Amino acid sequence: MTKPLAIYTDNEDIDPTPGIRLLEQSGFTVRFLETLDPERILAESRGAQALLVGYAPIPDWVIAGLPDLRIISLISMGFDHVDLDAARSAGVWVTNLPGVATEEVATHALGLILATTRDFPFFERAVGVDWNARPAVTPPRLSKKTLGLMGLGRIGAKLAGFASSLFGEIVGYDPYLAQNPEAVARLESLGVRLAGFEEVLASADVLSLHLPLTPETRGIINAESLARMKPGSYLVNVSRGQLIDTPALAHALDSGQIRGAGLDVLDAEPAPADHPLLAHERTIVTPHVGFLSDHTLAEYVRIQAQNVISLSETGEPETVPVVDPR
């Protein structure tokens, strides 16, 4: 009997060896392409039942060209790099890793909030040059400030729990939030007051983004929305770089409308050396590592592989799918 074929397209900086071992023990033939190129993925994945994807784009024509494909198993929470409609039409499951790195990403967001509002970049530059240097704007006392959350899913809610004892108020907006008493009560128990998009923009001293990238959220933080924020406020993004209009944010930082930005994601990754937000004196940029911990490195690889194995053995993946084609 021919073994089913599983293809790892790319895996960035995560070692897929434990996942490969799991798949092989479950009867799969496994190949690792190590490419982000959709044309190469299509050419070298003929006959594959499973694609295990890192950040490679999987457009409709790749899905259409792989008639044996049953599942696209992602190693991320985000899924904007896969054509979900095409997968659904082709009867292909799509799975992600919901909740695996919730604690890590929320912790990273809190770290960026603290580092940005405490003006770590300024003080780091001052050490060894002028020990007594002080920034033009003194760091704020957070207990007298408002944290705004755009997105109140697992990560946004976890951050609210972390931040509730630090900030004077937390206001939150989520266009995808289930409008039921249980959801509202859960957020209220975390100290979150629900508000509309415009109110969160206008009231937040620190705005933290926790939204998925969709056609509706792409560029949601643009020149207009930045102008509606409080002068001298702060922006943090650990979700997707494309939520932010980069030139608009660079301009807002230059003008002082936005005092500082803490970013774990950018609109281009890896970021080019001349990216306008990389060297800006009012930004802290980390290289999309909010998910990273000893726990997540192991679990990301295991669950990505297990979703493929579970679908083969039981007819359903281990995690709740993004696309269930049944």
PDB file of N, CA and C in Angstrom, residues 193-261:
ATOM      1  N   ARG A 193     -14.212  47.356  29.843  1.00  0.00           N
ATOM      2  CA  ARG A 193     -15.475  48.014  29.484  1.00  0.00           C
ATOM      3  C   ARG A 193     -15.589  48.023  27.968  1.00  0.00           C
ATOM      4  N   LEU A 194     -16.659  47.427  27.466  1.00  0.00           N
ATOM      5  CA  LEU A 194     -16.844  47.371  26.020  1.00  0.00           C
ATOM      6  C   LEU A 194     -17.258  48.736  25.485  1.00  0.00           C
ATOM      7  N   ALA A 195     -16.705  49.075  24.329  1.00  0.00           N
ATOM      8  CA  ALA A 195     -17.000  50.362  23.707  1.00  0.00           C
ATOM      9  C   ALA A 195     -16.902  50.204  22.199  1.00  0.00           C
ATOM     10  N   GLY A 196     -17.336  51.218  21.484  1.00  0.00           N
ATOM     11  CA  GLY A 196     -17.243  51.211  20.032  1.00  0.00           C
ATOM     12  C   GLY A 196     -15.832  51.540  19.561  1.00  0.00           C
ATOM     13  N   PHE A 197     -15.607  51.317  18.275  1.00  0.00           N
ATOM     14  CA  PHE A 197     -14.296  51.558  17.677  1.00  0.00           C
ATOM     15  C   PHE A 197     -13.828  52.985  17.915  1.00  0.00           C
ATOM     16  N   GLU A 198     -14.695  53.949  17.644  1.00  0.00           N
ATOM     17  CA  GLU A 198     -14.303  55.355  17.767  1.00  0.00           C
ATOM     18  C   GLU A 198     -13.989  55.728  19.208  1.00  0.00           C
ATOM     19  N   GLU A 199     -14.758  55.192  20.155  1.00  0.00           N
ATOM     20  CA  GLU A 199     -14.514  55.530  21.562  1.00  0.00           C
ATOM     21  C   GLU A 199     -13.192  54.955  22.048  1.00  0.00           C
ATOM     22  N   VAL A 200     -12.887  53.729  21.627  1.00  0.00           N
ATOM     23  CA  VAL A 200     -11.612  53.141  22.036  1.00  0.00           C
ATOM     24  C   VAL A 200     -10.452  53.947  21.469  1.00  0.00           C
ATOM     25  N   LEU A 201     -10.547  54.325  20.204  1.00  0.00           N
ATOM     26  CA  LEU A 201      -9.507  55.166  19.612  1.00  0.00           C
ATOM     27  C   LEU A 201      -9.301  56.452  20.406  1.00  0.00           C
ATOM     28  N   ALA A 202     -10.402  57.102  20.715  1.00  0.00           N
ATOM     29  CA  ALA A 202     -10.327  58.425  21.323  1.00  0.00           C
ATOM     30  C   ALA A 202      -9.930  58.394  22.794  1.00  0.00           C
ATOM     31  N   SER A 203     -10.198  57.291  23.487  1.00  0.00           N
ATOM     32  CA  SER A 203      -9.979  57.263  24.933  1.00  0.00           C
ATOM     33  C   SER A 203      -8.689  56.567  25.348  1.00  0.00           C
ATOM     34  N   ALA A 204      -8.085  55.787  24.459  1.00  0.00           N
ATOM     35  CA  ALA A 204      -6.909  55.000  24.842  1.00  0.00           C
ATOM     36  C   ALA A 204      -5.651  55.855  24.924  1.00  0.00           C
ATOM     37  N   ASP A 205      -4.953  55.740  26.020  1.00  0.00           N
ATOM     38  CA  ASP A 205      -3.603  56.293  26.118  1.00  0.00           C
ATOM     39  C   ASP A 205      -2.592  55.319  25.527  1.00  0.00           C
ATOM     40  N   VAL A 206      -2.909  54.032  25.634  1.00  0.00           N
ATOM     41  CA  VAL A 206      -2.131  52.974  25.002  1.00  0.00           C
ATOM     42  C   VAL A 206      -3.122  52.098  24.244  1.00  0.00           C
ATOM     43  N   LEU A 207      -2.890  51.893  22.961  1.00  0.00           N
ATOM     44  CA  LEU A 207      -3.769  51.063  22.138  1.00  0.00           C
ATOM     45  C   LEU A 207      -3.015  49.811  21.708  1.00  0.00           C
ATOM     46  N   SER A 208      -3.579  48.640  22.013  1.00  0.00           N
ATOM     47  CA  SER A 208      -2.938  47.374  21.681  1.00  0.00           C
ATOM     48  C   SER A 208      -3.829  46.588  20.725  1.00  0.00           C
ATOM     49  N   LEU A 209      -3.231  46.104  19.635  1.00  0.00           N
ATOM     50  CA  LEU A 209      -3.991  45.468  18.561  1.00  0.00           C
ATOM     51  C   LEU A 209      -3.955  43.948  18.685  1.00  0.00           C
ATOM     52  N   HIS A 210      -5.131  43.333  18.614  1.00  0.00           N
ATOM     53  CA  HIS A 210      -5.259  41.872  18.730  1.00  0.00           C
ATOM     54  C   HIS A 210      -6.331  41.362  17.777  1.00  0.00           C
ATOM     55  N   LEU A 211      -6.287  41.850  16.550  1.00  0.00           N
ATOM     56  CA  LEU A 211      -7.276  41.505  15.533  1.00  0.00           C
ATOM     57  C   LEU A 211      -6.675  40.580  14.487  1.00  0.00           C
ATOM     58  N   PRO A 212      -7.489  39.706  13.904  1.00  0.00           N
ATOM     59  CA  PRO A 212      -7.010  38.940  12.745  1.00  0.00           C
ATOM     60  C   PRO A 212      -6.926  39.848  11.532  1.00  0.00           C
ATOM     61  N   LEU A 213      -6.134  39.461  10.555  1.00  0.00           N
ATOM     62  CA  LEU A 213      -6.045  40.225   9.315  1.00  0.00           C
ATOM     63  C   LEU A 213      -7.124  39.746   8.360  1.00  0.00           C
ATOM     64  N   THR A 214      -8.056  40.615   8.058  1.00  0.00           N
ATOM     65  CA  THR A 214      -9.145  40.344   7.129  1.00  0.00           C
ATOM     66  C   THR A 214      -9.258  41.545   6.189  1.00  0.00           C
ATOM     67  N   PRO A 215     -10.063  41.443   5.128  1.00  0.00           N
ATOM     68  CA  PRO A 215     -10.264  42.625   4.287  1.00  0.00           C
ATOM     69  C   PRO A 215     -10.790  43.824   5.071  1.00  0.00           C
ATOM     70  N   GLU A 216     -11.561  43.559   6.124  1.00  0.00           N
ATOM     71  CA  GLU A 216     -12.129  44.648   6.917  1.00  0.00           C
ATOM     72  C   GLU A 216     -11.105  45.275   7.861  1.00  0.00           C
ATOM     73  N   THR A 217     -10.141  44.493   8.343  1.00  0.00           N
ATOM     74  CA  THR A 217      -9.192  45.027   9.322  1.00  0.00           C
ATOM     75  C   THR A 217      -7.884  45.493   8.696  1.00  0.00           C
ATOM     76  N   ARG A 218      -7.635  45.135   7.456  1.00  0.00           N
ATOM     77  CA  ARG A 218      -6.394  45.575   6.801  1.00  0.00           C
ATOM     78  C   ARG A 218      -6.336  47.105   6.785  1.00  0.00           C
ATOM     79  N   GLY A 219      -5.266  47.676   7.323  1.00  0.00           N
ATOM     80  CA  GLY A 219      -5.114  49.122   7.365  1.00  0.00           C
ATOM     81  C   GLY A 219      -6.085  49.826   8.286  1.00  0.00           C
ATOM     82  N   ILE A 220      -6.592  49.105   9.292  1.00  0.00           N
ATOM     83  CA  ILE A 220      -7.570  49.709  10.200  1.00  0.00           C
ATOM     84  C   ILE A 220      -6.946  50.861  10.998  1.00  0.00           C
ATOM     85  N   ILE A 221      -5.632  50.778  11.216  1.00  0.00           N
ATOM     86  CA  ILE A 221      -4.914  51.891  11.839  1.00  0.00           C
ATOM     87  C   ILE A 221      -4.219  52.655  10.719  1.00  0.00           C
ATOM     88  N   ASN A 222      -4.856  53.751  10.324  1.00  0.00           N
ATOM     89  CA  ASN A 222      -4.400  54.549   9.185  1.00  0.00           C
ATOM     90  C   ASN A 222      -4.315  56.010   9.603  1.00  0.00           C
ATOM     91  N   ALA A 223      -4.096  56.878   8.639  1.00  0.00           N
ATOM     92  CA  ALA A 223      -3.929  58.299   8.972  1.00  0.00           C
ATOM     93  C   ALA A 223      -5.149  58.848   9.699  1.00  0.00           C
ATOM     94  N   GLU A 224      -6.326  58.442   9.262  1.00  0.00           N
ATOM     95  CA  GLU A 224      -7.553  58.956   9.885  1.00  0.00           C
ATOM     96  C   GLU A 224      -7.701  58.453  11.316  1.00  0.00           C
ATOM     97  N   SER A 225      -7.497  57.155  11.523  1.00  0.00           N
ATOM     98  CA  SER A 225      -7.674  56.624  12.874  1.00  0.00           C
ATOM     99  C   SER A 225      -6.573  57.107  13.814  1.00  0.00           C
ATOM    100  N   LEU A 226      -5.354  57.248  13.308  1.00  0.00           N
ATOM    101  CA  LEU A 226      -4.275  57.770  14.145  1.00  0.00           C
ATOM    102  C   LEU A 226      -4.560  59.210  14.576  1.00  0.00           C
ATOM    103  N   ALA A 227      -5.154  59.992  13.686  1.00  0.00           N
ATOM    104  CA  ALA A 227      -5.483  61.381  14.016  1.00  0.00           C
ATOM    105  C   ALA A 227      -6.553  61.471  15.092  1.00  0.00           C
ATOM    106  N   ARG A 228      -7.367  60.421  15.230  1.00  0.00           N
ATOM    107  CA  ARG A 228      -8.433  60.408  16.234  1.00  0.00           C
ATOM    108  C   ARG A 228      -7.959  59.933  17.598  1.00  0.00           C
ATOM    109  N   MET A 229      -6.739  59.417  17.646  1.00  0.00           N
ATOM    110  CA  MET A 229      -6.190  59.004  18.934  1.00  0.00           C
ATOM    111  C   MET A 229      -5.719  60.217  19.725  1.00  0.00           C
ATOM    112  N   LYS A 230      -5.547  60.016  21.029  1.00  0.00           N
ATOM    113  CA  LYS A 230      -5.054  61.106  21.871  1.00  0.00           C
ATOM    114  C   LYS A 230      -3.661  61.535  21.430  1.00  0.00           C
ATOM    115  N   PRO A 231      -3.388  62.821  21.359  1.00  0.00           N
ATOM    116  CA  PRO A 231      -2.015  63.256  21.078  1.00  0.00           C
ATOM    117  C   PRO A 231      -1.060  62.704  22.137  1.00  0.00           C
ATOM    118  N   GLY A 232       0.044  62.126  21.676  1.00  0.00           N
ATOM    119  CA  GLY A 232       1.022  61.584  22.615  1.00  0.00           C
ATOM    120  C   GLY A 232       0.701  60.199  23.137  1.00  0.00           C
ATOM    121  N   SER A 233      -0.226  59.501  22.486  1.00  0.00           N
ATOM    122  CA  SER A 233      -0.567  58.143  22.927  1.00  0.00           C
ATOM    123  C   SER A 233       0.414  57.130  22.347  1.00  0.00           C
ATOM    124  N   TYR A 234       0.231  55.882  22.735  1.00  0.00           N
ATOM    125  CA  TYR A 234       1.153  54.804  22.356  1.00  0.00           C
ATOM    126  C   TYR A 234       0.387  53.716  21.609  1.00  0.00           C
ATOM    127  N   LEU A 235       1.106  53.018  20.722  1.00  0.00           N
ATOM    128  CA  LEU A 235       0.497  51.961  19.920  1.00  0.00           C
ATOM    129  C   LEU A 235       1.347  50.703  20.013  1.00  0.00           C
ATOM    130  N   VAL A 236       0.689  49.562  20.225  1.00  0.00           N
ATOM    131  CA  VAL A 236       1.371  48.265  20.288  1.00  0.00           C
ATOM    132  C   VAL A 236       0.663  47.311  19.337  1.00  0.00           C
ATOM    133  N   ASN A 237       1.439  46.527  18.597  1.00  0.00           N
ATOM    134  CA  ASN A 237       0.860  45.551  17.666  1.00  0.00           C
ATOM    135  C   ASN A 237       1.617  44.231  17.739  1.00  0.00           C
ATOM    136  N   VAL A 238       0.916  43.168  18.144  1.00  0.00           N
ATOM    137  CA  VAL A 238       1.487  41.821  18.160  1.00  0.00           C
ATOM    138  C   VAL A 238       0.656  40.895  17.275  1.00  0.00           C
ATOM    139  N   SER A 239      -0.172  41.455  16.401  1.00  0.00           N
ATOM    140  CA  SER A 239      -1.094  40.649  15.589  1.00  0.00           C
ATOM    141  C   SER A 239      -0.562  40.450  14.175  1.00  0.00           C
ATOM    142  N   ARG A 240      -0.872  41.374  13.285  1.00  0.00           N
ATOM    143  CA  ARG A 240      -0.392  41.337  11.908  1.00  0.00           C
ATOM    144  C   ARG A 240       0.035  42.742  11.508  1.00  0.00           C
ATOM    145  N   GLY A 241       1.172  42.835  10.829  1.00  0.00           N
ATOM    146  CA  GLY A 241       1.699  44.141  10.464  1.00  0.00           C
ATOM    147  C   GLY A 241       0.795  44.923   9.544  1.00  0.00           C
ATOM    148  N   GLN A 242       0.021  44.201   8.712  1.00  0.00           N
ATOM    149  CA  GLN A 242      -0.827  44.874   7.727  1.00  0.00           C
ATOM    150  C   GLN A 242      -2.055  45.543   8.347  1.00  0.00           C
ATOM    151  N   LEU A 243      -2.257  45.385   9.645  1.00  0.00           N
ATOM    152  CA  LEU A 243      -3.313  46.145  10.312  1.00  0.00           C
ATOM    153  C   LEU A 243      -2.994  47.640  10.311  1.00  0.00           C
ATOM    154  N   ILE A 244      -1.716  47.970  10.167  1.00  0.00           N
ATOM    155  CA  ILE A 244      -1.251  49.353  10.281  1.00  0.00           C
ATOM    156  C   ILE A 244      -0.764  49.864   8.927  1.00  0.00           C
ATOM    157  N   ASP A 245      -1.160  51.077   8.590  1.00  0.00           N
ATOM    158  CA  ASP A 245      -0.614  51.781   7.433  1.00  0.00           C
ATOM    159  C   ASP A 245       0.744  52.336   7.849  1.00  0.00           C
ATOM    160  N   THR A 246       1.820  51.741   7.357  1.00  0.00           N
ATOM    161  CA  THR A 246       3.167  52.087   7.814  1.00  0.00           C
ATOM    162  C   THR A 246       3.526  53.553   7.598  1.00  0.00           C
ATOM    163  N   PRO A 247       3.339  54.125   6.390  1.00  0.00           N
ATOM    164  CA  PRO A 247       3.683  55.544   6.231  1.00  0.00           C
ATOM    165  C   PRO A 247       2.884  56.445   7.174  1.00  0.00           C
ATOM    166  N   ALA A 248       1.621  56.099   7.414  1.00  0.00           N
ATOM    167  CA  ALA A 248       0.804  56.917   8.311  1.00  0.00           C
ATOM    168  C   ALA A 248       1.345  56.871   9.733  1.00  0.00           C
ATOM    169  N   LEU A 249       1.759  55.671  10.190  1.00  0.00           N
ATOM    170  CA  LEU A 249       2.311  55.570  11.539  1.00  0.00           C
ATOM    171  C   LEU A 249       3.644  56.299  11.634  1.00  0.00           C
ATOM    172  N   ALA A 250       4.488  56.181  10.611  1.00  0.00           N
ATOM    173  CA  ALA A 250       5.764  56.894  10.632  1.00  0.00           C
ATOM    174  C   ALA A 250       5.544  58.399  10.737  1.00  0.00           C
ATOM    175  N   HIS A 251       4.567  58.902  10.001  1.00  0.00           N
ATOM    176  CA  HIS A 251       4.253  60.330  10.068  1.00  0.00           C
ATOM    177  C   HIS A 251       3.736  60.718  11.448  1.00  0.00           C
ATOM    178  N   ALA A 252       2.864  59.874  12.026  1.00  0.00           N
ATOM    179  CA  ALA A 252       2.307  60.169  13.347  1.00  0.00           C
ATOM    180  C   ALA A 252       3.393  60.157  14.422  1.00  0.00           C
ATOM    181  N   LEU A 253       4.397  59.279  14.272  1.00  0.00           N
ATOM    182  CA  LEU A 253       5.518  59.266  15.207  1.00  0.00           C
ATOM    183  C   LEU A 253       6.387  60.514  15.032  1.00  0.00           C
ATOM    184  N   ASP A 254       6.611  60.896  13.794  1.00  0.00           N
ATOM    185  CA  ASP A 254       7.417  62.097  13.525  1.00  0.00           C
ATOM    186  C   ASP A 254       6.765  63.344  14.117  1.00  0.00           C
ATOM    187  N   SER A 255       5.457  63.424  14.017  1.00  0.00           N
ATOM    188  CA  SER A 255       4.740  64.620  14.481  1.00  0.00           C
ATOM    189  C   SER A 255       4.516  64.623  15.985  1.00  0.00           C
ATOM    190  N   GLY A 256       4.682  63.473  16.637  1.00  0.00           N
ATOM    191  CA  GLY A 256       4.400  63.379  18.059  1.00  0.00           C
ATOM    192  C   GLY A 256       2.966  63.016  18.376  1.00  0.00           C
ATOM    193  N   GLN A 257       2.112  62.882  17.356  1.00  0.00           N
ATOM    194  CA  GLN A 257       0.745  62.436  17.607  1.00  0.00           C
ATOM    195  C   GLN A 257       0.760  61.074  18.308  1.00  0.00           C
ATOM    196  N   ILE A 258       1.659  60.198  17.861  1.00  0.00           N
ATOM    197  CA  ILE A 258       1.904  58.933  18.555  1.00  0.00           C
ATOM    198  C   ILE A 258       3.275  59.047  19.211  1.00  0.00           C
ATOM    199  N   ARG A 259       3.291  58.907  20.524  1.00  0.00           N
ATOM    200  CA  ARG A 259       4.537  59.094  21.274  1.00  0.00           C
ATOM    201  C   ARG A 259       5.506  57.939  21.047  1.00  0.00           C
ATOM    202  N   GLY A 260       4.982  56.723  20.971  1.00  0.00           N
ATOM    203  CA  GLY A 260       5.851  55.573  20.784  1.00  0.00           C
ATOM    204  C   GLY A 260       5.067  54.382  20.288  1.00  0.00           C
ATOM    205  N   ALA A 261       5.747  53.456  19.627  1.00  0.00           N
ATOM    206  CA  ALA A 261       5.099  52.246  19.108  1.00  0.00           C
ATOM    207  C   ALA A 261       5.960  51.035  19.438  1.00  0.00           C
TER     208      ALA A 261
END
